[in-house]
Each structure stands twice: as structure tokens, then as C-alpha cells.
PDB file of C-alpha atoms in Angstrom:
ATOM      1  CA  MET A1232     -89.432  10.565 115.897  1.00 83.00           C
ATOM      2  CA  LEU A1233     -87.661  11.940 112.850  1.00 87.00           C
ATOM      3  CA  GLU A1234     -87.873  15.354 114.468  1.00 88.00           C
ATOM      4  CA  SER A1235     -86.045  14.263 117.625  1.00 91.00           C
ATOM      5  CA  TYR A1236     -83.290  12.751 115.465  1.00 92.00           C
ATOM      6  CA  LEU A1237     -82.944  15.988 113.517  1.00 92.00           C
ATOM      7  CA  VAL A1238     -82.745  18.046 116.696  1.00 93.00           C
ATOM      8  CA  ARG A1239     -80.116  15.698 118.111  1.00 94.00           C
ATOM      9  CA  GLY A1240     -78.124  15.960 114.893  1.00 94.00           C
ATOM     10  CA  LEU A1241     -78.405  19.731 115.011  1.00 94.00           C
ATOM     11  CA  LYS A1242     -77.136  19.853 118.597  1.00 95.00           C
ATOM     12  CA  ALA A1243     -74.202  17.576 117.815  1.00 95.00           C
ATOM     13  CA  GLY A1244     -73.507  19.700 114.747  1.00 95.00           C
ATOM     14  CA  LEU A1245     -73.523  22.864 116.824  1.00 95.00           C
ATOM     15  CA  VAL A1246     -70.937  21.471 119.236  1.00 95.00           C
ATOM     16  CA  ALA A1247     -68.696  20.251 116.406  1.00 95.00           C
ATOM     17  CA  GLY A1248     -69.273  23.431 114.403  1.00 93.00           C
ATOM     18  CA  VAL A1249     -68.280  25.748 117.235  1.00 94.00           C
ATOM     19  CA  ALA A1250     -65.166  23.630 117.775  1.00 94.00           C
ATOM     20  CA  LEU A1251     -64.328  23.835 114.072  1.00 93.00           C
ATOM     21  CA  GLY A1252     -64.925  27.592 114.149  1.00 92.00           C
ATOM     22  CA  ILE A1253     -62.446  27.934 117.009  1.00 92.00           C
ATOM     23  CA  PHE A1254     -60.056  25.652 115.130  1.00 91.00           C
ATOM     24  CA  VAL A1255     -60.272  27.876 112.042  1.00 90.00           C
ATOM     25  CA  ALA A1256     -59.777  31.013 114.110  1.00 89.00           C
ATOM     26  CA  VAL A1257     -56.894  29.781 116.242  1.00 89.00           C
ATOM     27  CA  LEU A1258     -54.987  27.405 113.951  1.00 89.00           C
ATOM     28  CA  ALA A1259     -56.130  27.480 110.325  1.00 88.00           C
ATOM     29  CA  ASN A1260     -56.300  31.240 109.748  1.00 86.00           C
ATOM     30  CA  PRO A1261     -52.704  31.890 110.916  1.00 87.00           C
ATOM     31  CA  MET A1262     -51.486  28.810 109.034  1.00 87.00           C
ATOM     32  CA  ILE A1263     -53.123  29.936 105.797  1.00 86.00           C
ATOM     33  CA  ALA A1264     -51.819  33.459 106.231  1.00 86.00           C
ATOM     34  CA  ALA A1265     -48.347  31.951 106.689  1.00 86.00           C
ATOM     35  CA  ALA A1266     -48.785  29.856 103.544  1.00 84.00           C
ATOM     36  CA  GLU A1267     -49.745  32.940 101.583  1.00 81.00           C
ATOM     37  CA  GLY A1268     -46.744  34.749 102.979  1.00 82.00           C
ATOM     38  CA  LEU A1269     -44.420  31.909 101.983  1.00 80.00           C
ATOM     39  CA  ALA A1270     -45.918  31.673  98.506  1.00 72.00           C
ATOM     40  CA  GLY A1271     -46.042  35.441  98.134  1.00 65.00           C
ATOM     41  CA  ASP A1272     -42.856  35.713  96.087  1.00 52.00           C
ATOM     42  CA  HIS A1273     -44.391  33.648  93.366  1.00 49.00           C
ATOM     43  CA  GLY A1274     -47.545  35.653  93.028  1.00 43.00           C
ATOM     44  CA  GLY A1275     -49.515  33.749  95.597  1.00 41.00           C
ATOM     45  CA  HIS A1276     -52.464  31.628  94.848  1.00 43.00           C
ATOM     46  CA  HIS A1277     -53.024  31.902  91.135  1.00 42.00           C
ATOM     47  CA  ALA A1278     -55.328  29.406  89.558  1.00 40.00           C
ATOM     48  CA  SER A1279     -53.867  27.768  86.498  1.00 39.00           C
ATOM     49  CA  ASP A1280     -57.159  27.428  84.683  1.00 39.00           C
ATOM     50  CA  GLY A1281     -58.374  30.889  83.829  1.00 37.00           C
ATOM     51  CA  SER A1282     -60.465  31.476  86.909  1.00 39.00           C
ATOM     52  CA  GLY A1283     -57.511  33.546  87.990  1.00 38.00           C
ATOM     53  CA  GLY A1284     -58.879  36.094  85.584  1.00 37.00           C
ATOM     54  CA  HIS A1285     -61.747  36.688  87.959  1.00 38.00           C
ATOM     55  CA  HIS A1286     -59.405  37.685  90.654  1.00 39.00           C
ATOM     56  CA  ALA A1287     -57.182  39.750  88.430  1.00 36.00           C
ATOM     57  CA  GLY A1288     -60.246  41.589  87.185  1.00 34.00           C
ATOM     58  CA  GLU A1289     -61.245  42.524  90.664  1.00 36.00           C
ATOM     59  CA  GLY A1290     -58.551  45.082  91.001  1.00 35.00           C
ATOM     60  CA  GLY A1291     -56.084  43.990  93.617  1.00 36.00           C
ATOM     61  CA  HIS A1292     -58.438  41.540  95.211  1.00 38.00           C
ATOM     62  CA  GLY A1293     -56.040  38.732  94.399  1.00 40.00           C
ATOM     63  CA  HIS A1294     -55.038  35.985  96.710  1.00 43.00           C
ATOM     64  CA  GLY A1295     -51.770  37.584  97.654  1.00 40.00           C
ATOM     65  CA  GLY A1296     -53.549  39.974  99.974  1.00 40.00           C
ATOM     66  CA  HIS A1297     -55.922  37.776 101.862  1.00 42.00           C
ATOM     67  CA  GLU A1298     -55.085  39.258 105.183  1.00 42.00           C
ATOM     68  CA  SER A1299     -56.550  42.516 104.051  1.00 45.00           C
ATOM     69  CA  ALA A1300     -59.311  41.064 101.889  1.00 50.00           C
ATOM     70  CA  SER A1301     -62.793  41.850 103.081  1.00 51.00           C
ATOM     71  CA  GLY A1302     -65.701  39.472 102.901  1.00 50.00           C
ATOM     72  CA  VAL A1303     -69.145  39.545 101.400  1.00 53.00           C
ATOM     73  CA  LEU A1304     -70.366  42.399 103.517  1.00 55.00           C
ATOM     74  CA  GLY A1305     -67.250  44.480 103.072  1.00 60.00           C
ATOM     75  CA  VAL A1306     -67.315  45.067 106.821  1.00 63.00           C
ATOM     76  CA  VAL A1307     -66.535  41.684 108.252  1.00 68.00           C
ATOM     77  CA  SER A1308     -63.107  40.365 107.375  1.00 76.00           C
ATOM     78  CA  ALA A1309     -62.775  37.197 105.318  1.00 76.00           C
ATOM     79  CA  PRO A1310     -61.062  35.185 108.079  1.00 80.00           C
ATOM     80  CA  LEU A1311     -64.033  35.929 110.339  1.00 83.00           C
ATOM     81  CA  ILE A1312     -66.478  34.717 107.714  1.00 84.00           C
ATOM     82  CA  SER A1313     -64.367  31.586 107.466  1.00 86.00           C
ATOM     83  CA  VAL A1314     -64.899  31.039 111.180  1.00 88.00           C
ATOM     84  CA  ALA A1315     -68.650  31.219 110.562  1.00 88.00           C
ATOM     85  CA  GLY A1316     -68.118  28.883 107.606  1.00 87.00           C
ATOM     86  CA  GLY A1317     -66.546  26.396 110.013  1.00 89.00           C
ATOM     87  CA  VAL A1318     -69.584  26.570 112.291  1.00 91.00           C
ATOM     88  CA  PHE A1319     -71.927  25.991 109.359  1.00 90.00           C
ATOM     89  CA  TRP A1320     -69.796  23.106 108.142  1.00 91.00           C
ATOM     90  CA  GLY A1321     -70.258  21.382 111.509  1.00 92.00           C
ATOM     91  CA  LEU A1322     -73.991  22.110 111.526  1.00 93.00           C
ATOM     92  CA  LEU A1323     -74.427  20.754 108.007  1.00 93.00           C
ATOM     93  CA  LEU A1324     -72.533  17.554 108.785  1.00 93.00           C
ATOM     94  CA  GLY A1325     -74.474  17.109 112.021  1.00 94.00           C
ATOM     95  CA  VAL A1326     -77.902  17.525 110.444  1.00 93.00           C
ATOM     96  CA  VAL A1327     -77.213  15.427 107.356  1.00 93.00           C
ATOM     97  CA  THR A1328     -75.203  12.617 108.977  1.00 93.00           C
ATOM     98  CA  PHE A1329     -76.731  12.352 112.430  1.00 93.00           C
ATOM     99  CA  GLY A1330     -80.131  13.853 111.682  1.00 91.00           C
ATOM    100  CA  LEU A1331     -81.217  12.419 108.352  1.00 91.00           C
ATOM    101  CA  ALA A1332     -78.844   9.564 107.501  1.00 93.00           C
ATOM    102  CA  PHE A1333     -78.700   8.194 111.041  1.00 93.00           C
ATOM    103  CA  TYR A1334     -82.484   8.192 111.382  1.00 92.00           C
ATOM    104  CA  PHE A1335     -82.993   6.123 108.270  1.00 92.00           C
ATOM    105  CA  LEU A1336     -79.942   3.878 108.521  1.00 92.00           C
ATOM    106  CA  GLU A1337     -79.796   3.261 112.285  1.00 90.00           C
ATOM    107  CA  PRO A1338     -81.363  -0.224 112.092  1.00 89.00           C
ATOM    108  CA  ALA A1339     -78.748  -1.243 109.511  1.00 89.00           C
ATOM    109  CA  ILE A1340     -75.678   0.140 111.297  1.00 90.00           C
ATOM    110  CA  PRO A1341     -73.811  -2.592 113.204  1.00 88.00           C
ATOM    111  CA  GLY A1342     -73.244  -2.296 116.930  1.00 86.00           C
ATOM    112  CA  THR A1343     -75.190  -0.603 119.698  1.00 88.00           C
ATOM    113  CA  GLY A1344     -75.223   2.777 121.387  1.00 88.00           C
ATOM    114  CA  ALA A1345     -72.035   4.765 121.053  1.00 91.00           C
ATOM    115  CA  ILE A1346     -70.604   2.213 118.570  1.00 93.00           C
ATOM    116  CA  LYS A1347     -73.387   3.085 116.135  1.00 93.00           C
ATOM    117  CA  SER A1348     -72.592   6.789 116.449  1.00 94.00           C
ATOM    118  CA  ALA A1349     -68.892   6.122 115.907  1.00 95.00           C
ATOM    119  CA  ILE A1350     -69.546   4.010 112.805  1.00 95.00           C
ATOM    120  CA  ALA A1351     -71.842   6.685 111.395  1.00 95.00           C
ATOM    121  CA  ALA A1352     -69.119   9.274 111.999  1.00 95.00           C
ATOM    122  CA  ALA A1353     -66.502   7.071 110.320  1.00 95.00           C
ATOM    123  CA  GLY A1354     -68.801   6.654 107.320  1.00 95.00           C
ATOM    124  CA  GLY A1355     -69.421  10.375 107.225  1.00 95.00           C
ATOM    125  CA  PHE A1356     -65.719  11.142 107.286  1.00 95.00           C
ATOM    126  CA  VAL A1357     -64.981   8.667 104.482  1.00 95.00           C
ATOM    127  CA  THR A1358     -67.798  10.135 102.394  1.00 94.00           C
ATOM    128  CA  VAL A1359     -67.158  13.822 102.912  1.00 93.00           C
ATOM    129  CA  SER A1360     -63.378  13.951 103.264  1.00 93.00           C
ATOM    130  CA  GLY A1361     -61.577  10.609 103.207  1.00 93.00           C
ATOM    131  CA  ALA A1362     -62.572   9.357  99.769  1.00 94.00           C
ATOM    132  CA  PRO A1363     -62.089  12.705  97.953  1.00 92.00           C
ATOM    133  CA  TRP A1364     -58.723  13.188  99.676  1.00 93.00           C
ATOM    134  CA  LEU A1365     -57.461   9.957  98.091  1.00 92.00           C
ATOM    135  CA  VAL A1366     -57.503  11.817  94.776  1.00 91.00           C
ATOM    136  CA  LEU A1367     -57.318  15.432  95.926  1.00 90.00           C
ATOM    137  CA  PRO A1368     -55.433  15.712  99.208  1.00 89.00           C
ATOM    138  CA  PRO A1369     -55.862  18.999 101.110  1.00 90.00           C
ATOM    139  CA  GLN A1370     -53.605  21.706  99.711  1.00 88.00           C
ATOM    140  CA  PRO A1371     -52.432  24.908 101.316  1.00 86.00           C
ATOM    141  CA  PRO A1372     -52.950  28.074  99.274  1.00 84.00           C
ATOM    142  CA  GLY A1373     -50.157  28.728  96.818  1.00 80.00           C
ATOM    143  CA  VAL A1374     -50.066  25.245  95.321  1.00 83.00           C
ATOM    144  CA  GLU A1375     -50.578  25.092  91.571  1.00 84.00           C
ATOM    145  CA  GLN A1376     -52.624  22.088  90.530  1.00 86.00           C
ATOM    146  CA  ALA A1377     -52.612  20.496  87.085  1.00 86.00           C
ATOM    147  CA  LEU A1378     -56.335  19.794  86.862  1.00 87.00           C
ATOM    148  CA  SER A1379     -58.728  22.678  86.315  1.00 86.00           C
ATOM    149  CA  THR A1380     -61.000  23.851  89.128  1.00 83.00           C
ATOM    150  CA  ASP A1381     -64.089  22.511  87.385  1.00 83.00           C
ATOM    151  CA  ALA A1382     -62.501  19.102  86.872  1.00 87.00           C
ATOM    152  CA  ARG A1383     -61.502  18.997  90.517  1.00 88.00           C
ATOM    153  CA  LEU A1384     -64.967  19.962  91.737  1.00 87.00           C
ATOM    154  CA  TRP A1385     -66.471  17.131  89.690  1.00 88.00           C
ATOM    155  CA  LEU A1386     -63.796  14.743  90.940  1.00 90.00           C
ATOM    156  CA  TYR A1387     -64.466  15.776  94.531  1.00 90.00           C
ATOM    157  CA  ALA A1388     -68.218  15.309  94.144  1.00 90.00           C
ATOM    158  CA  GLY A1389     -67.728  12.002  92.340  1.00 93.00           C
ATOM    159  CA  MET A1390     -65.420  10.680  95.045  1.00 93.00           C
ATOM    160  CA  MET A1391     -67.955  11.697  97.704  1.00 93.00           C
ATOM    161  CA  LEU A1392     -70.512   9.569  95.891  1.00 95.00           C
ATOM    162  CA  ALA A1393     -68.010   6.708  95.579  1.00 96.00           C
ATOM    163  CA  GLY A1394     -67.153   6.978  99.289  1.00 96.00           C
ATOM    164  CA  LEU A1395     -70.819   6.910 100.255  1.00 95.00           C
ATOM    165  CA  SER A1396     -71.423   3.877  98.042  1.00 96.00           C
ATOM    166  CA  ALA A1397     -68.445   2.088  99.578  1.00 96.00           C
ATOM    167  CA  CYS A1398     -69.754   2.747 103.106  1.00 96.00           C
ATOM    168  CA  LEU A1399     -73.258   1.552 102.269  1.00 94.00           C
ATOM    169  CA  LEU A1400     -71.935  -1.544 100.485  1.00 95.00           C
ATOM    170  CA  ALA A1401     -69.630  -2.304 103.407  1.00 95.00           C
ATOM    171  CA  GLY A1402     -72.537  -2.059 105.825  1.00 93.00           C
ATOM    172  CA  TYR A1403     -74.658  -4.283 103.614  1.00 92.00           C
ATOM    173  CA  ALA A1404     -71.878  -6.880 103.264  1.00 93.00           C
ATOM    174  CA  TYR A1405     -71.225  -6.864 107.010  1.00 93.00           C
ATOM    175  CA  THR A1406     -74.885  -7.456 107.862  1.00 90.00           C
ATOM    176  CA  ARG A1407     -75.209 -10.166 105.232  1.00 90.00           C
ATOM    177  CA  LEU A1408     -72.107 -12.082 106.336  1.00 92.00           C
ATOM    178  CA  ARG A1409     -72.509 -11.688 110.087  1.00 89.00           C
ATOM    179  CA  ASP A1410     -74.129 -15.113 110.459  1.00 90.00           C
ATOM    180  CA  ARG A1411     -70.944 -16.702 109.138  1.00 91.00           C
ATOM    181  CA  GLY A1412     -68.829 -15.108 111.828  1.00 90.00           C
ATOM    182  CA  ARG A1413     -67.233 -11.780 112.521  1.00 89.00           C
ATOM    183  CA  GLY A1414     -64.117 -12.533 110.461  1.00 91.00           C
ATOM    184  CA  HIS A1415     -66.110 -13.154 107.309  1.00 92.00           C
ATOM    185  CA  ALA A1416     -68.220 -10.080 107.951  1.00 93.00           C
ATOM    186  CA  LEU A1417     -65.227  -7.796 108.439  1.00 93.00           C
ATOM    187  CA  ALA A1418     -63.497  -9.211 105.353  1.00 94.00           C
ATOM    188  CA  GLY A1419     -66.642  -8.634 103.321  1.00 93.00           C
ATOM    189  CA  ALA A1420     -66.921  -5.082 104.622  1.00 94.00           C
ATOM    190  CA  ALA A1421     -63.295  -4.394 103.677  1.00 95.00           C
ATOM    191  CA  VAL A1422     -63.827  -5.222  99.984  1.00 95.00           C
ATOM    192  CA  PRO A1423     -65.695  -1.996  99.041  1.00 95.00           C
ATOM    193  CA  PHE A1424     -62.981   0.108 100.678  1.00 95.00           C
ATOM    194  CA  CYS A1425     -60.284  -1.711  98.717  1.00 95.00           C
ATOM    195  CA  LEU A1426     -62.256  -0.979  95.554  1.00 95.00           C
ATOM    196  CA  LEU A1427     -62.454   2.670  96.612  1.00 95.00           C
ATOM    197  CA  VAL A1428     -58.672   2.904  96.982  1.00 94.00           C
ATOM    198  CA  GLY A1429     -58.278   1.134  93.645  1.00 94.00           C
ATOM    199  CA  LEU A1430     -60.609   3.646  92.027  1.00 94.00           C
ATOM    200  CA  ALA A1431     -58.453   6.487  93.343  1.00 91.00           C
ATOM    201  CA  PHE A1432     -55.433   5.021  91.529  1.00 90.00           C
ATOM    202  CA  VAL A1433     -57.325   4.738  88.249  1.00 90.00           C
ATOM    203  CA  LEU A1434     -58.573   8.329  88.253  1.00 88.00           C
ATOM    204  CA  PRO A1435     -56.467  11.048  86.583  1.00 83.00           C
ATOM    205  CA  ALA A1436     -53.531  12.249  88.615  1.00 82.00           C
ATOM    206  CA  ASN A1437     -53.298  15.845  89.769  1.00 84.00           C
ATOM    207  CA  PRO A1438     -49.600  16.811  89.756  1.00 85.00           C
ATOM    208  CA  THR A1439     -48.839  19.958  91.707  1.00 85.00           C
ATOM    209  CA  THR A1440     -46.090  22.515  91.638  1.00 84.00           C
ATOM    210  CA  GLN A1441     -45.391  24.611  94.677  1.00 79.00           C
ATOM    211  CA  SER A1442     -42.891  26.957  96.142  1.00 80.00           C
ATOM    212  CA  LEU A1443     -43.762  25.946  99.679  1.00 84.00           C
ATOM    213  CA  PRO A1444     -41.406  23.728 101.690  1.00 86.00           C
ATOM    214  CA  ALA A1445     -42.525  20.093 101.647  1.00 86.00           C
ATOM    215  CA  ALA A1446     -42.544  20.046 105.452  1.00 89.00           C
ATOM    216  CA  PHE A1447     -44.982  22.961 105.480  1.00 89.00           C
ATOM    217  CA  VAL A1448     -47.357  21.158 103.117  1.00 89.00           C
ATOM    218  CA  ALA A1449     -47.158  18.035 105.280  1.00 91.00           C
ATOM    219  CA  ALA A1450     -47.859  20.054 108.402  1.00 91.00           C
ATOM    220  CA  PHE A1451     -50.781  21.756 106.712  1.00 90.00           C
ATOM    221  CA  ARG A1452     -52.297  18.409 105.718  1.00 91.00           C
ATOM    222  CA  ALA A1453     -51.812  17.021 109.203  1.00 93.00           C
ATOM    223  CA  GLN A1454     -53.563  20.097 110.563  1.00 92.00           C
ATOM    224  CA  VAL A1455     -56.528  19.686 108.213  1.00 93.00           C
ATOM    225  CA  LEU A1456     -56.799  15.991 109.045  1.00 94.00           C
ATOM    226  CA  PHE A1457     -56.616  16.842 112.741  1.00 93.00           C
ATOM    227  CA  GLY A1458     -59.373  19.435 112.356  1.00 92.00           C
ATOM    228  CA  GLN A1459     -61.744  17.080 110.579  1.00 93.00           C
ATOM    229  CA  ALA A1460     -60.939  14.271 113.021  1.00 94.00           C
ATOM    230  CA  ILE A1461     -61.951  16.611 115.845  1.00 94.00           C
ATOM    231  CA  VAL A1462     -65.196  17.450 114.043  1.00 95.00           C
ATOM    232  CA  TRP A1463     -66.235  13.834 113.542  1.00 95.00           C
ATOM    233  CA  THR A1464     -65.115  12.743 117.004  1.00 96.00           C
ATOM    234  CA  LEU A1465     -67.140  15.529 118.591  1.00 96.00           C
ATOM    235  CA  LEU A1466     -70.133  14.743 116.380  1.00 96.00           C
ATOM    236  CA  ALA A1467     -70.058  11.071 117.354  1.00 96.00           C
ATOM    237  CA  GLY A1468     -69.341  11.776 121.010  1.00 95.00           C
ATOM    238  CA  THR A1469     -72.042  14.414 121.415  1.00 96.00           C
ATOM    239  CA  HIS A1470     -74.535  12.330 119.492  1.00 95.00           C
ATOM    240  CA  ALA A1471     -73.847   9.215 121.562  1.00 94.00           C
ATOM    241  CA  TRP A1472     -74.099  11.242 124.750  1.00 94.00           C
ATOM    242  CA  LEU A1473     -77.389  12.861 123.705  1.00 93.00           C
ATOM    243  CA  SER A1474     -78.812   9.486 122.655  1.00 90.00           C
ATOM    244  CA  ALA A1475     -77.820   7.839 125.919  1.00 89.00           C
ATOM    245  CA  GLU A1476     -79.207  10.743 127.889  1.00 85.00           C
ATOM    246  CA  GLY A1477     -82.469  10.617 125.962  1.00 78.00           C
ATOM    247  CA  ASP A1478     -82.778   6.878 126.600  1.00 74.00           C
ATOM    248  CA  GLY A1479     -81.901   7.315 130.253  1.00 63.00           C
ATOM    249  CA  THR A1480     -84.559   9.932 130.954  1.00 55.00           C
ATOM    250  CA  THR A1481     -87.297   7.972 129.209  1.00 50.00           C
ATOM    251  CA  THR A1482     -86.372   4.773 131.060  1.00 45.00           C
ATOM    252  CA  THR A1483     -86.303   6.327 134.501  1.00 43.00           C
ATOM    253  CA  GLY A1484     -89.447   8.258 133.693  1.00 39.00           C
ATOM    254  CA  ALA A1485     -91.281   5.105 132.675  1.00 40.00           C
ATOM    255  CA  VAL A1486     -90.061   2.918 135.493  1.00 40.00           C
ATOM    256  CA  GLY A1487     -90.689   5.580 138.094  1.00 38.00           C
ATOM    257  CA  SER A1488     -88.473   4.043 140.717  1.00 40.00           C
ATOM    258  CA  VAL A1489     -84.718   3.756 140.842  1.00 41.00           C
ATOM    259  CA  PRO A1490     -83.419   0.181 140.770  1.00 44.00           C
ATOM    260  CA  SER A1491     -82.813  -1.002 144.304  1.00 44.00           C
ATOM    261  CA  ASP A1492     -79.065  -1.329 144.010  1.00 45.00           C
ATOM    262  CA  PRO A1493     -77.409   0.882 141.378  1.00 45.00           C
ATOM    263  CA  ARG A1494     -73.997  -0.609 142.126  1.00 46.00           C
ATOM    264  CA  PRO A1495     -74.098  -4.335 141.533  1.00 46.00           C
ATOM    265  CA  SER A1496     -71.430  -6.326 143.338  1.00 44.00           C
ATOM    266  CA  SER A1497     -69.435  -7.348 140.314  1.00 44.00           C
ATOM    267  CA  ASP A1498     -65.899  -7.617 141.532  1.00 45.00           C
TER     268      ASP A1498
ATOM    269  CA  MET B  75     -93.750   1.041 116.036  1.00 47.00           C
ATOM    270  CA  ALA B  76     -92.790  -2.633 115.901  1.00 48.00           C
ATOM    271  CA  THR B  77     -91.890  -2.321 112.238  1.00 50.00           C
ATOM    272  CA  ALA B  78     -89.691   0.699 112.917  1.00 53.00           C
ATOM    273  CA  ASN B  79     -86.542  -1.255 113.504  1.00 81.00           C
ATOM    274  CA  THR B  80     -85.684  -1.825 109.890  1.00 86.00           C
ATOM    275  CA  VAL B  81     -84.606   0.764 107.351  1.00 87.00           C
ATOM    276  CA  HIS B  82     -87.879   0.195 105.556  1.00 87.00           C
ATOM    277  CA  GLY B  83     -89.758   0.656 108.815  1.00 88.00           C
ATOM    278  CA  ARG B  84     -87.998   3.943 109.430  1.00 88.00           C
ATOM    279  CA  ILE B  85     -89.058   5.216 106.027  1.00 87.00           C
ATOM    280  CA  GLU B  86     -92.636   4.120 106.676  1.00 88.00           C
ATOM    281  CA  SER B  87     -92.813   5.725 110.103  1.00 86.00           C
ATOM    282  CA  ALA B  88     -91.368   8.989 108.786  1.00 86.00           C
ATOM    283  CA  ARG B  89     -93.779   9.159 105.862  1.00 85.00           C
ATOM    284  CA  PRO B  90     -96.631  11.009 107.632  1.00 85.00           C
ATOM    285  CA  ALA B  91     -94.238  13.783 108.670  1.00 82.00           C
ATOM    286  CA  LEU B  92     -92.701  14.079 105.223  1.00 85.00           C
ATOM    287  CA  THR B  93     -95.157  16.317 103.437  1.00 86.00           C
ATOM    288  CA  THR B  94     -94.053  17.600 100.054  1.00 87.00           C
ATOM    289  CA  PRO B  95     -93.471  21.230 101.121  1.00 88.00           C
ATOM    290  CA  ARG B  96     -91.417  20.160 104.130  1.00 88.00           C
ATOM    291  CA  VAL B  97     -89.247  17.830 102.081  1.00 89.00           C
ATOM    292  CA  ALA B  98     -88.775  20.484  99.412  1.00 91.00           C
ATOM    293  CA  LEU B  99     -87.915  23.134 101.985  1.00 90.00           C
ATOM    294  CA  GLY B 100     -85.501  20.875 103.841  1.00 89.00           C
ATOM    295  CA  LEU B 101     -83.721  19.742 100.705  1.00 89.00           C
ATOM    296  CA  ALA B 102     -83.491  23.310  99.428  1.00 90.00           C
ATOM    297  CA  LEU B 103     -81.935  24.525 102.682  1.00 89.00           C
ATOM    298  CA  LEU B 104     -79.399  21.706 102.773  1.00 89.00           C
ATOM    299  CA  ALA B 105     -78.578  22.217  99.105  1.00 88.00           C
ATOM    300  CA  ILE B 106     -78.012  25.932  99.597  1.00 88.00           C
ATOM    301  CA  VAL B 107     -75.698  25.534 102.591  1.00 87.00           C
ATOM    302  CA  GLY B 108     -73.880  22.555 101.099  1.00 84.00           C
ATOM    303  CA  PHE B 109     -73.461  24.133  97.704  1.00 82.00           C
ATOM    304  CA  THR B 110     -72.238  27.401  99.170  1.00 82.00           C
ATOM    305  CA  LEU B 111     -69.627  25.723 101.314  1.00 81.00           C
ATOM    306  CA  LEU B 112     -68.497  23.109  98.818  1.00 77.00           C
ATOM    307  CA  PHE B 113     -68.843  24.323  95.274  1.00 74.00           C
ATOM    308  CA  VAL B 114     -69.531  28.030  94.796  1.00 77.00           C
ATOM    309  CA  GLN B 115     -66.661  29.646  92.946  1.00 74.00           C
ATOM    310  CA  GLU B 116     -68.191  33.121  92.762  1.00 75.00           C
ATOM    311  CA  PRO B 117     -65.172  35.246  93.734  1.00 76.00           C
ATOM    312  CA  LEU B 118     -66.742  37.225  96.591  1.00 77.00           C
ATOM    313  CA  VAL B 119     -68.332  34.236  98.270  1.00 77.00           C
ATOM    314  CA  HIS B 120     -65.357  32.076  97.523  1.00 76.00           C
ATOM    315  CA  ASP B 121     -62.795  34.482  98.910  1.00 77.00           C
ATOM    316  CA  SER B 122     -64.794  34.982 102.090  1.00 79.00           C
ATOM    317  CA  LEU B 123     -64.930  31.266 102.762  1.00 83.00           C
ATOM    318  CA  HIS B 124     -61.442  30.657 101.441  1.00 82.00           C
ATOM    319  CA  ASN B 125     -59.827  29.816 104.779  1.00 84.00           C
ATOM    320  CA  ALA B 126     -62.701  27.600 105.882  1.00 84.00           C
ATOM    321  CA  ARG B 127     -62.455  25.626 102.662  1.00 84.00           C
ATOM    322  CA  HIS B 128     -58.734  25.111 103.029  1.00 85.00           C
ATOM    323  CA  ALA B 129     -59.183  24.240 106.691  1.00 84.00           C
ATOM    324  CA  ALA B 130     -61.790  21.617 105.852  1.00 85.00           C
ATOM    325  CA  GLY B 131     -59.707  20.243 102.983  1.00 83.00           C
ATOM    326  CA  ILE B 132     -62.430  20.976 100.462  1.00 82.00           C
ATOM    327  CA  THR B 133     -61.126  21.463  96.977  1.00 69.00           C
ATOM    328  CA  CYS B 134     -60.313  25.026  96.123  1.00 65.00           C
ATOM    329  CA  HIS B 135     -58.887  26.605  93.013  1.00 61.00           C
TER     330      HIS B 135
END
């Protein structure tokens, strides 16, 4: 049983991953190259925390020249590896969210069928991207950030944990309060998310300085949000479709005969 | 399978399949992929995945 859930998650992840790979290739790579071009006058994408030393020490392998930078193998270009990275990102999200988490949490997720898949996807998005973005919104290359890289990695990981906790608490509150009516249940489920937003305000701010036009940064963020929205929508859609298909085949297989009238007269 | 429709039931029904080596292997694989995509700052790896990280909105230096 667990195995079939994992396989379904993997399939959904493959669909979303390939889409994200295409997204990276067609939209994100040119956009990031443009950002590096725009920021080029100011020395490009220097880290403000000393990790820039790594890049400086690599002899011209700095962030100014990403278009020509080669990847791990030295043969495949870095933008191509990023496309593969997009595919793996989708696969990872599919297996973890719709393979593992969905298997264990399915009985506790409100709704039925496709609604369950959509709620799982929403929870996944809040955990992986939404909650961390409250503190650390997506940045194009070339933006100098006040917090050090290490601090930001910890913040990102911490906000993922906070986002996951908020989703689980919301689910718990919803299930607990459902007997008292949908309004109560939804209000109860909203409380953890309010706390999450409150937490984001309490955490240290991360002022940025940039030479990029504000409109470009806004467009970049919209693009990133769009990309991740596509990923989660495809994950939920594919997963719901695979689940429904799986149910359908087992039902018809068990019944053995098609219901007498597939089109009930409900008009 | 009647108990399988609670979270606890799901854990119980998965238990026979979850042998220690399998769990360890699965967690290790997920940790490797997740860590590589999210947190590795090693310059070569990081630069190769640079665009993917920005595209996914993952924090980057």
C-alpha cells in the first residue's frame, strides 16, 4: 500500500519536475542571465558575508560570468544542470509530499478525492516555499542581502519547520472543530497561519540593496511564484488524476459489469 | 485493513514494509537530494544549480 503511494508520488513528481525543468530552461535561465547583465556594472552577485571569497579564489569563476560558467562535469553548462535541478526538485516534492506525507496523513486531511490532493499541495507549498518567503522573498541574482548566507539558510530551514507545524496544527484544529460547524472549523484552522505571519514579523529583517530596477525584481518574484504555483498545481492535478484512475480500475475490475445506465437522467 | 483509515492505522499497516535498512536507505536518499538542492554551498555544486535555486526561490547567497 505504501509502495503504491510512493509510486504515485513519484509519477506526479516526474510530471511536475519536467514542467519545472522546461520552466527553468525557457523562462528562468534567460531571466537570470538578464539579471546578471543588469547587475553586471556593480560586480554582479557578490555575497556580503565572506563566501564571496570562494568565488574570487576560483579564478574568474565569479557570478558575473554565469553564462559561460561550466557545471560540475565541466562539460555540461550550468544552466543545463539547473534544468536537471528543476526536474529533481519536482521529483523530491512529489515523493515526499504525495508519496510519504500523503500516505500517512491522508485520513486526517479534510475533504475527498481531488480536494485532498489540493489541500496536500497547498500545505506543501506553504511548508517549502510560502512560509520561508515571508521572511526571505525570492531574490534575483545581484541583490545584496544584509543577513549572512548561513543565517539565511537557518532562517529558511526554520521557517519550513514553522510552516509545516502551522499546516499540521491547522489540520488538527479543523478536524477537532468540524462538529461545531464549518465556520468554527475554518476559523480554528486560520489561527496557526496568523501565528505564522506574526512570527515572520518578529524574526530579524533582511534589508537588501540592489542596482536592479524595482520593476525587474517584482517581475522576477512573480515569475518564481508562477513557477512554483505550476509545480504544485501539476503535482495535485496529476496525483488526483492517478488516484481517481487507480480507484476506477479497481472498482470496475471488482464489479465486473458496467452499471446499466452510465448517464443518469439528472436534468 | 479496517484500522487503516486513521493516521495511526496507516503507520501500523506500513510497519511490516518499513524494515530498518529500507528506512535508512530511503531517508539517506531523500536527505542527499534535498540537501544538495537546498543547502549545499560548495561553489561548484552551488554554481551549477544556481539558476534552479533562484527559479525555485530557495535562498541563495
